[in-house]
mmCIF file of C-alpha atoms in Angstrom:
data_model
loop_
_atom_site.group_PDB
_atom_site.id
_atom_site.type_symbol
_atom_site.label_atom_id
_atom_site.label_comp_id
_atom_site.label_asym_id
_atom_site.label_seq_id
_atom_site.Cartn_x
_atom_site.Cartn_y
_atom_site.Cartn_z
ATOM 1 C CA LEU A 29 3.163 -36.098 -6.787
ATOM 2 C CA LEU A 30 2.732 -38.320 -3.880
ATOM 3 C CA SER A 31 0.957 -41.124 -5.978
ATOM 4 C CA ALA A 32 4.026 -40.940 -8.452
ATOM 5 C CA ALA A 33 6.418 -41.351 -5.478
ATOM 6 C CA ARG A 34 4.442 -43.976 -3.896
ATOM 7 C CA LEU A 35 4.070 -46.023 -6.860
ATOM 8 C CA ASN A 36 7.468 -45.173 -9.065
ATOM 9 C CA ASN A 37 5.196 -43.782 -11.933
ATOM 10 C CA THR A 38 7.988 -42.060 -14.200
ATOM 11 C CA GLU A 39 5.094 -41.007 -16.713
ATOM 12 C CA LEU A 40 2.903 -39.684 -13.957
ATOM 13 C CA MET A 41 6.162 -37.438 -12.329
ATOM 14 C CA GLU A 42 6.885 -36.229 -15.935
ATOM 15 C CA GLN A 43 3.525 -35.066 -16.533
ATOM 16 C CA LEU A 44 3.603 -33.039 -13.454
ATOM 17 C CA ILE A 45 6.622 -31.254 -14.070
ATOM 18 C CA SER A 46 5.670 -30.438 -17.557
ATOM 19 C CA GLU A 47 2.306 -29.380 -16.364
ATOM 20 C CA VAL A 48 3.931 -27.073 -13.563
ATOM 21 C CA GLY A 49 6.391 -25.820 -15.742
ATOM 22 C CA ASP A 50 8.242 -22.999 -13.114
ATOM 23 C CA HIS A 51 11.125 -24.810 -11.609
ATOM 24 C CA GLU A 52 10.350 -22.646 -8.360
ATOM 25 C CA VAL A 53 6.973 -23.583 -8.236
ATOM 26 C CA LEU A 54 7.759 -27.370 -8.540
ATOM 27 C CA ALA A 55 10.328 -27.298 -5.773
ATOM 28 C CA ASP A 56 7.878 -25.710 -3.403
ATOM 29 C CA LEU A 57 5.416 -28.125 -4.513
ATOM 30 C CA ILE A 58 7.868 -31.091 -3.695
ATOM 31 C CA ASN A 59 9.287 -29.663 -0.619
ATOM 32 C CA ASN A 60 5.536 -29.083 0.816
ATOM 33 C CA CYS A 61 3.553 -31.492 -0.518
ATOM 34 C CA VAL A 62 2.986 -34.241 2.297
ATOM 35 C CA ASP A 63 0.428 -36.872 3.114
ATOM 36 C CA LEU A 64 -1.423 -37.112 6.345
ATOM 37 C CA LEU A 65 1.692 -38.283 8.331
ATOM 38 C CA GLY A 66 4.015 -35.593 7.112
ATOM 39 C CA ASN A 67 5.829 -37.302 4.523
ATOM 40 C CA THR A 68 6.869 -35.796 1.385
ATOM 41 C CA SER A 69 7.319 -37.455 -1.945
ATOM 42 C CA LEU A 70 11.141 -37.982 -1.139
ATOM 43 C CA HIS A 71 10.203 -40.167 2.111
ATOM 44 C CA LEU A 72 7.523 -42.180 0.074
ATOM 45 C CA ALA A 73 9.995 -42.425 -2.894
ATOM 46 C CA SER A 74 12.272 -43.936 0.055
ATOM 47 C CA LYS A 75 9.867 -46.031 1.605
ATOM 48 C CA TYR A 76 8.529 -47.897 -1.564
ATOM 49 C CA GLY A 77 11.757 -48.259 -3.036
ATOM 50 C CA SER A 78 10.664 -45.884 -5.934
ATOM 51 C CA TYR A 79 14.434 -45.210 -7.261
ATOM 52 C CA GLU A 80 12.961 -43.849 -10.818
ATOM 53 C CA VAL A 81 11.085 -41.411 -9.401
ATOM 54 C CA MET A 82 13.589 -40.581 -6.552
ATOM 55 C CA ASP A 83 16.127 -39.752 -9.373
ATOM 56 C CA ILE A 84 13.784 -37.089 -11.126
ATOM 57 C CA ILE A 85 12.727 -35.402 -7.929
ATOM 58 C CA LEU A 86 16.266 -35.106 -7.149
ATOM 59 C CA ASP A 87 17.075 -33.704 -10.568
ATOM 60 C CA GLN A 88 14.915 -30.753 -9.537
ATOM 61 C CA GLU A 89 16.492 -27.182 -8.624
ATOM 62 C CA GLY A 90 15.793 -26.372 -5.132
ATOM 63 C CA VAL A 91 14.537 -29.688 -3.693
ATOM 64 C CA GLU A 92 15.147 -30.138 0.075
ATOM 65 C CA VAL A 93 16.952 -33.574 0.420
ATOM 66 C CA ASP A 94 16.565 -33.570 4.246
ATOM 67 C CA PRO A 95 12.772 -32.931 5.159
ATOM 68 C CA VAL A 96 11.624 -34.001 8.192
ATOM 69 C CA ASN A 97 8.555 -35.846 8.682
ATOM 70 C CA SER A 98 6.115 -34.929 11.390
ATOM 71 C CA ILE A 99 5.247 -38.212 13.175
ATOM 72 C CA GLU A 100 8.779 -39.667 13.772
ATOM 73 C CA GLY A 101 10.969 -36.892 12.671
ATOM 74 C CA ASN A 102 12.757 -39.080 10.065
ATOM 75 C CA THR A 103 14.315 -37.992 7.124
ATOM 76 C CA PRO A 104 14.205 -39.591 3.696
ATOM 77 C CA LEU A 105 17.475 -41.148 4.665
ATOM 78 C CA HIS A 106 16.228 -42.602 7.789
ATOM 79 C CA VAL A 107 13.097 -44.154 5.801
ATOM 80 C CA ALA A 108 15.733 -45.616 3.079
ATOM 81 C CA VAL A 109 17.519 -47.421 5.808
ATOM 82 C CA GLN A 110 14.135 -48.820 7.274
ATOM 83 C CA TYR A 111 13.176 -49.895 3.683
ATOM 84 C CA SER A 112 17.019 -51.523 3.233
ATOM 85 C CA LYS A 113 16.037 -54.334 5.907
ATOM 86 C CA GLU A 114 13.334 -55.495 3.223
ATOM 87 C CA GLU A 115 14.939 -55.203 0.383
ATOM 88 C CA PRO A 116 18.747 -55.102 1.028
ATOM 89 C CA GLU A 117 20.214 -54.820 -2.559
ATOM 90 C CA HIS A 118 17.806 -52.341 -3.570
ATOM 91 C CA GLY A 119 17.787 -50.273 -0.319
ATOM 92 C CA CYS A 120 21.643 -49.885 -0.884
ATOM 93 C CA PHE A 121 20.818 -48.074 -3.978
ATOM 94 C CA ILE A 122 18.653 -46.076 -2.491
ATOM 95 C CA ILE A 123 20.497 -45.068 0.579
ATOM 96 C CA GLU A 124 23.470 -44.126 -1.761
ATOM 97 C CA THR A 125 21.372 -42.077 -4.282
ATOM 98 C CA LEU A 126 20.195 -39.936 -0.924
ATOM 99 C CA VAL A 127 23.832 -39.729 0.249
ATOM 100 C CA ASP A 128 25.134 -38.688 -3.334
ATOM 101 C CA ALA A 129 22.555 -35.815 -3.663
ATOM 102 C CA GLY A 130 23.687 -34.746 -0.258
ATOM 103 C CA ALA A 131 21.314 -35.910 2.342
ATOM 104 C CA ASP A 132 22.941 -35.430 5.878
ATOM 105 C CA PRO A 133 23.424 -38.577 7.976
ATOM 106 C CA LYS A 134 24.074 -36.995 11.058
ATOM 107 C CA LEU A 135 20.820 -35.571 11.598
ATOM 108 C CA LYS A 136 18.820 -37.230 14.151
ATOM 109 C CA ASN A 137 15.068 -37.997 14.574
ATOM 110 C CA LYS A 138 12.598 -37.660 17.551
ATOM 111 C CA ALA A 139 13.995 -40.643 19.246
ATOM 112 C CA GLY A 140 17.244 -39.068 18.654
ATOM 113 C CA LEU A 141 18.539 -41.555 16.217
ATOM 114 C CA LYS A 142 20.775 -40.906 13.118
ATOM 115 C CA PRO A 143 20.238 -43.323 10.179
ATOM 116 C CA ILE A 144 23.365 -45.051 10.956
ATOM 117 C CA ASP A 145 21.455 -46.235 14.485
ATOM 118 C CA LEU A 146 18.934 -47.931 12.121
ATOM 119 C CA VAL A 147 21.335 -50.028 10.371
ATOM 120 C CA ASP A 148 21.772 -53.634 11.367
ATOM 121 C CA SER A 149 24.756 -54.036 13.372
ATOM 122 C CA ASN A 150 26.166 -56.818 11.018
ATOM 123 C CA ASN A 151 25.566 -54.732 7.808
ATOM 124 C CA GLU A 152 29.191 -52.914 7.188
ATOM 125 C CA GLU A 153 28.359 -52.067 3.664
ATOM 126 C CA TYR A 154 25.749 -49.422 4.793
ATOM 127 C CA GLU A 155 27.724 -48.051 7.439
ATOM 128 C CA LYS A 156 30.325 -47.229 5.044
ATOM 129 C CA ILE A 157 27.914 -45.404 2.820
ATOM 130 C CA ILE A 158 26.126 -43.575 5.609
#
């Protein structure tokens, strides 16, 4: 699951969905499977710009769109904003996808920052989305 999210491997993601079968078990796996830093598959998809796998994950019933990682307290939306600094156009799409899926832009991380606080001050487009 985490590899699929990190590498945008849709084939691996579809295989996992097929093998798990039960949507409740799948949602539980997606919501609770984390790496050593507490990042879920949505965090990793946001960090690496894996929009196709992100779309598949968000299509699953019962998936939490605002999980918080254990190190910084970031949601996938926080991570997507950070990613967008490296890949502005692609990052904008990731941010829009998360917001459209119901990500809460008002949630603060451990530093007390909302995703909007991480946006470069000259980027009005992101400010409108978030």
